[in-house]
Coordinates of C-alpha atoms in Angstrom, one line a residue:
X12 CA -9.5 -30.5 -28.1
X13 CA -8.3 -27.5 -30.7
X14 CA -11.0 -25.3 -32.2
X15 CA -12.4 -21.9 -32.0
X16 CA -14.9 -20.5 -29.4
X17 CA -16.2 -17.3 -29.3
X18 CA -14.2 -15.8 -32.1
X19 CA -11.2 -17.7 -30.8
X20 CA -9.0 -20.3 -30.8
X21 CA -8.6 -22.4 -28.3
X22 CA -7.0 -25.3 -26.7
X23 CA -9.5 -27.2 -24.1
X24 CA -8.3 -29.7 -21.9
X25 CA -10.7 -32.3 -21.8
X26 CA -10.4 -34.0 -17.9
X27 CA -7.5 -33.4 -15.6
X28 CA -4.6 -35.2 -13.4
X29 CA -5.3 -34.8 -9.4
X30 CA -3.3 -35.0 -7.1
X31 CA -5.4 -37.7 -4.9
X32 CA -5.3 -39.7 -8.4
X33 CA -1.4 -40.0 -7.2
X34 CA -0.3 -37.7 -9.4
X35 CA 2.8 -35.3 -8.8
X36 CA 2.3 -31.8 -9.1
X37 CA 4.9 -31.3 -11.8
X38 CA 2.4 -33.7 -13.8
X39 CA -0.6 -32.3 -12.4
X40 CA 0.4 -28.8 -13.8
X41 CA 2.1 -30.5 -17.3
X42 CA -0.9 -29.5 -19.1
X43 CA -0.8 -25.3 -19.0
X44 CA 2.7 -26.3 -19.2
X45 CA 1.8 -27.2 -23.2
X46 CA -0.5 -24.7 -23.6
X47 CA 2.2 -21.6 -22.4
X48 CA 4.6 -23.5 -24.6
X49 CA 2.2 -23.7 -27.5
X50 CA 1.8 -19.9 -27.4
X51 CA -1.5 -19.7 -25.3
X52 CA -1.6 -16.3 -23.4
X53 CA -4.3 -17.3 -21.4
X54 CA -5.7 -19.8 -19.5
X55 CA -9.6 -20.1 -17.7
X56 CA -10.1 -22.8 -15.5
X57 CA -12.7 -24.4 -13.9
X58 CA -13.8 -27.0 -10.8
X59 CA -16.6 -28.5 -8.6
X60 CA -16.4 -27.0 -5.1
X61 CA -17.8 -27.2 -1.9
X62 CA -19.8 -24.0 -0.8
X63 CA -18.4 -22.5 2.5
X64 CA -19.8 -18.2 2.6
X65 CA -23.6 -18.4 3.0
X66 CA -24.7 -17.3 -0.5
X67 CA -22.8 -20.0 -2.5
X68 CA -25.3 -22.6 -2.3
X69 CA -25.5 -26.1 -5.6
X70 CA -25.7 -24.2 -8.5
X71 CA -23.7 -20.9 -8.2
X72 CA -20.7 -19.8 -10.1
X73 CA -17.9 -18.3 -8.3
X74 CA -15.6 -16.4 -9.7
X75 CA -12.1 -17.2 -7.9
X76 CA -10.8 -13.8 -7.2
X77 CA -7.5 -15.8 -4.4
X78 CA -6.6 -18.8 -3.2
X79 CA -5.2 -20.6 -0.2
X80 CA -2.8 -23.0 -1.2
X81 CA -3.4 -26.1 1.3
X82 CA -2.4 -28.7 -0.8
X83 CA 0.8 -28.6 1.0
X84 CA 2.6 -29.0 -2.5
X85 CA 3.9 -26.8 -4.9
X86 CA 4.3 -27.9 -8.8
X87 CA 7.5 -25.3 -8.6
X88 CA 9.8 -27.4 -6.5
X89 CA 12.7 -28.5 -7.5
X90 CA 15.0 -27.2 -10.0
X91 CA 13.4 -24.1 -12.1
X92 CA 11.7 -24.9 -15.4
X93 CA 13.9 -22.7 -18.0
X94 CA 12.2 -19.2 -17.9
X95 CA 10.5 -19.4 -15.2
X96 CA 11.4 -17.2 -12.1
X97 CA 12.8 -19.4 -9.0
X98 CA 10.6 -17.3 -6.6
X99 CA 7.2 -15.8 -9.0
X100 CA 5.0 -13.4 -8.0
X101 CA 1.4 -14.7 -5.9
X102 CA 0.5 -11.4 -5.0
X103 CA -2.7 -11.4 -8.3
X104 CA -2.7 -14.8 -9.4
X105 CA -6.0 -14.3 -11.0
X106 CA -5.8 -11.3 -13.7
X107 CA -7.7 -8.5 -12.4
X108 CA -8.5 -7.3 -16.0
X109 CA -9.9 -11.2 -16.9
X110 CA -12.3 -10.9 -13.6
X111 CA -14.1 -7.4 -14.4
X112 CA -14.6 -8.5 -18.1
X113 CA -16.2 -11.6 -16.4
X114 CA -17.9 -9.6 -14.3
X115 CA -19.0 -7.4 -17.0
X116 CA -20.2 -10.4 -19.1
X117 CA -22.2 -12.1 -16.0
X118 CA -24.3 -8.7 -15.7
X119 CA -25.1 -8.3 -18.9
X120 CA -26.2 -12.3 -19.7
X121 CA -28.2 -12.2 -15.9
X122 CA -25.4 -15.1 -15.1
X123 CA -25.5 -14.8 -11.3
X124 CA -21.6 -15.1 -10.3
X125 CA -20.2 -14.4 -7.1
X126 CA -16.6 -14.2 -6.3
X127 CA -14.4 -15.4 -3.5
X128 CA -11.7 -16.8 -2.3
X129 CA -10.8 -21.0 -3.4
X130 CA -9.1 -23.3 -0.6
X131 CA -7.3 -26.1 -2.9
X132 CA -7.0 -29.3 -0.4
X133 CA -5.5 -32.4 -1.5
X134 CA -8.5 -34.7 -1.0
X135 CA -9.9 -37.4 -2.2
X136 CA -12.1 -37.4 0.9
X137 CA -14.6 -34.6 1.7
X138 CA -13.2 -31.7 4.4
X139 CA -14.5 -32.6 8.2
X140 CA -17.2 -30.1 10.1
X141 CA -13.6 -29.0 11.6
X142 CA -11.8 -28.8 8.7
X143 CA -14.6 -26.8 7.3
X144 CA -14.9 -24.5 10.1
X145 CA -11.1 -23.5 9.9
X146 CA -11.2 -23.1 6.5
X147 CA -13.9 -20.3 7.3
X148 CA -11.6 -18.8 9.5
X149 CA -9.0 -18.9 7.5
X150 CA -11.5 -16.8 4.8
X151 CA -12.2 -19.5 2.4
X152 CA -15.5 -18.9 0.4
X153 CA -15.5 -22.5 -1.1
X154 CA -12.8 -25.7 -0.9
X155 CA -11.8 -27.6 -3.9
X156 CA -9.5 -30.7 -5.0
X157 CA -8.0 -28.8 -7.7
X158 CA -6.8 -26.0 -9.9
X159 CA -4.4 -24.2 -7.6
X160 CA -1.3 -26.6 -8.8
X161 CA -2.1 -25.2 -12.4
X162 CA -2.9 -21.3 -11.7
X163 CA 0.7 -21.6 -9.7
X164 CA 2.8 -23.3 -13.2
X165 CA 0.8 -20.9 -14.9
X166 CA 1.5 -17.7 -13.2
X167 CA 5.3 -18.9 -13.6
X168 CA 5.2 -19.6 -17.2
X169 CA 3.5 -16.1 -17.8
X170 CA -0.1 -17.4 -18.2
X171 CA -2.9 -14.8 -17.5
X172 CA -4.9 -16.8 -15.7
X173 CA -9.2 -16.8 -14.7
X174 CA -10.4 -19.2 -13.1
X175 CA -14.4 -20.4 -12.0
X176 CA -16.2 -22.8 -9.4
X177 CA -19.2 -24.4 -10.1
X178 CA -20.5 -24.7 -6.4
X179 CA -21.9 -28.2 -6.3
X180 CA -23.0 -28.5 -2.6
X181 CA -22.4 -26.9 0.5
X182 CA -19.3 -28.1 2.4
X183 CA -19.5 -30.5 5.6
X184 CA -21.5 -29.4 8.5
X185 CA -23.6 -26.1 6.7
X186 CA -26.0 -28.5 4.6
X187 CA -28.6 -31.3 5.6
X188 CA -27.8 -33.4 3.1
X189 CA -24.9 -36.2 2.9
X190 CA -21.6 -35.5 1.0
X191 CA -21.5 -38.1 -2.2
X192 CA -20.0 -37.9 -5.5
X193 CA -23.3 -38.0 -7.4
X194 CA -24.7 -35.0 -6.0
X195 CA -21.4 -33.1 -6.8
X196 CA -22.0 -34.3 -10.5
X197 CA -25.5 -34.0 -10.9
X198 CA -25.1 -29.9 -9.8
X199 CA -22.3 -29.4 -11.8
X200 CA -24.2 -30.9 -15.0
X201 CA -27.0 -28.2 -14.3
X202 CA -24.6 -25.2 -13.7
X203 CA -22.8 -26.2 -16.9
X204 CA -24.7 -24.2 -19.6
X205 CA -24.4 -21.1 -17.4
X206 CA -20.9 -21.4 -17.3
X207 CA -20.5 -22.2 -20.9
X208 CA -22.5 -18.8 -21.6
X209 CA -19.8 -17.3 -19.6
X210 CA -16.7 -18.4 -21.0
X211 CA -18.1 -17.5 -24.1
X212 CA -18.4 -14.1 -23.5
X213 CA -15.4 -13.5 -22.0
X214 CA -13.6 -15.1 -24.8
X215 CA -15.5 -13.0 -27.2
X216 CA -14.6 -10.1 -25.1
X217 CA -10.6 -10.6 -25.4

């Protein structure tokens, strides 16, 4: 979808490819692939995640400040993409600049965002109490299916990239309730206008 928001215009991608829908993660990444080559400087993503640090309970934004790549896949394999660098830097995947202005926005609108750090798994099925409990080790705040195959091609191509979870439930073992797919949409739905109010400041504040 092309348009303006904010004062700006923008490209939105309406859905995505995942990589449990058997997608590669060439294709998976293809679409900030169009964007970079269309001219966009920046890209803002979003997800649904599980909530793994004790505040990030259905219904909070998270702003993803790092990620853990445990996908086990890497849209950069192969033969380099003209441009890109064979070996590009991880080090700030998510623009420190981009954060504090989202920071900046969330305090002034009362938008309650934390920030963290995003473990990208493969999916489709939902992370055991195990799984869960390493992830904590390993410092994950929340645990996604998503988004770290396009900050990666992103980050190559040049993109400046921001990037926030909707936290739709609280991950396997810390909640009561059962896993499903409903609940993950139903939260997500709710946290929506919040979020909307957020990207539209920080686009407004480019």
């Amino acid at each position: 979808v092309a348009g303006t928001l904010g004062g700006r215009r923008v490209l939105v991608q309406s859905g995505r490819f995942h990589g449990y829908e058997g997608h590669a993660p060439a294709t998976v990444a293809l679409p900030v692939r169009l964007f970079a080559g269309l001219g966009a400087g920046t890209v803002i993503l979003t997800n649904a995640a599980g909530g793994i640090a004790a505040p990030l309970g259905p219904g909070a934004l998270m702003l993803i400040a790092d990620h853990l790549n445990l996908m086990f896949a890497n849209p950069l394999v192969g033969p380099p993409i003209p441009g890109d660098p064979r070996f590009p830097d991880m080090s700030a995947p998510y623009d420190p600049a981009l954060r504090a202005l989202a920071r900046r926005v969330a305090a002034e609108q009362g938008i309650g965002l934390a920030e963290g750090v995003y473990a990208g798994v493969s999916g489709p099925s939902y992370e055991t109490r195990a799984e869960i409990g390493m992830l904590r080790v390993l410092g994950a705040d929340a645990v996604g299916m998503s988004t770290v195959p396009e900050v990666i091609a992103a980050r190559a191509a040049g993109l400046r990239c921001l990037a926030v979870s909707i936290i739709t439930n609280r991950a396997a073992g810390l909640g009561a309730a059962r896993l499903s797919h409903e609940e993950v949409m139903r939260e997500a739905h709710g946290a929506g206008v919040r979020l909307g109010r957020l990207v539209r400041g920080v686009l407004a504040g480019l």
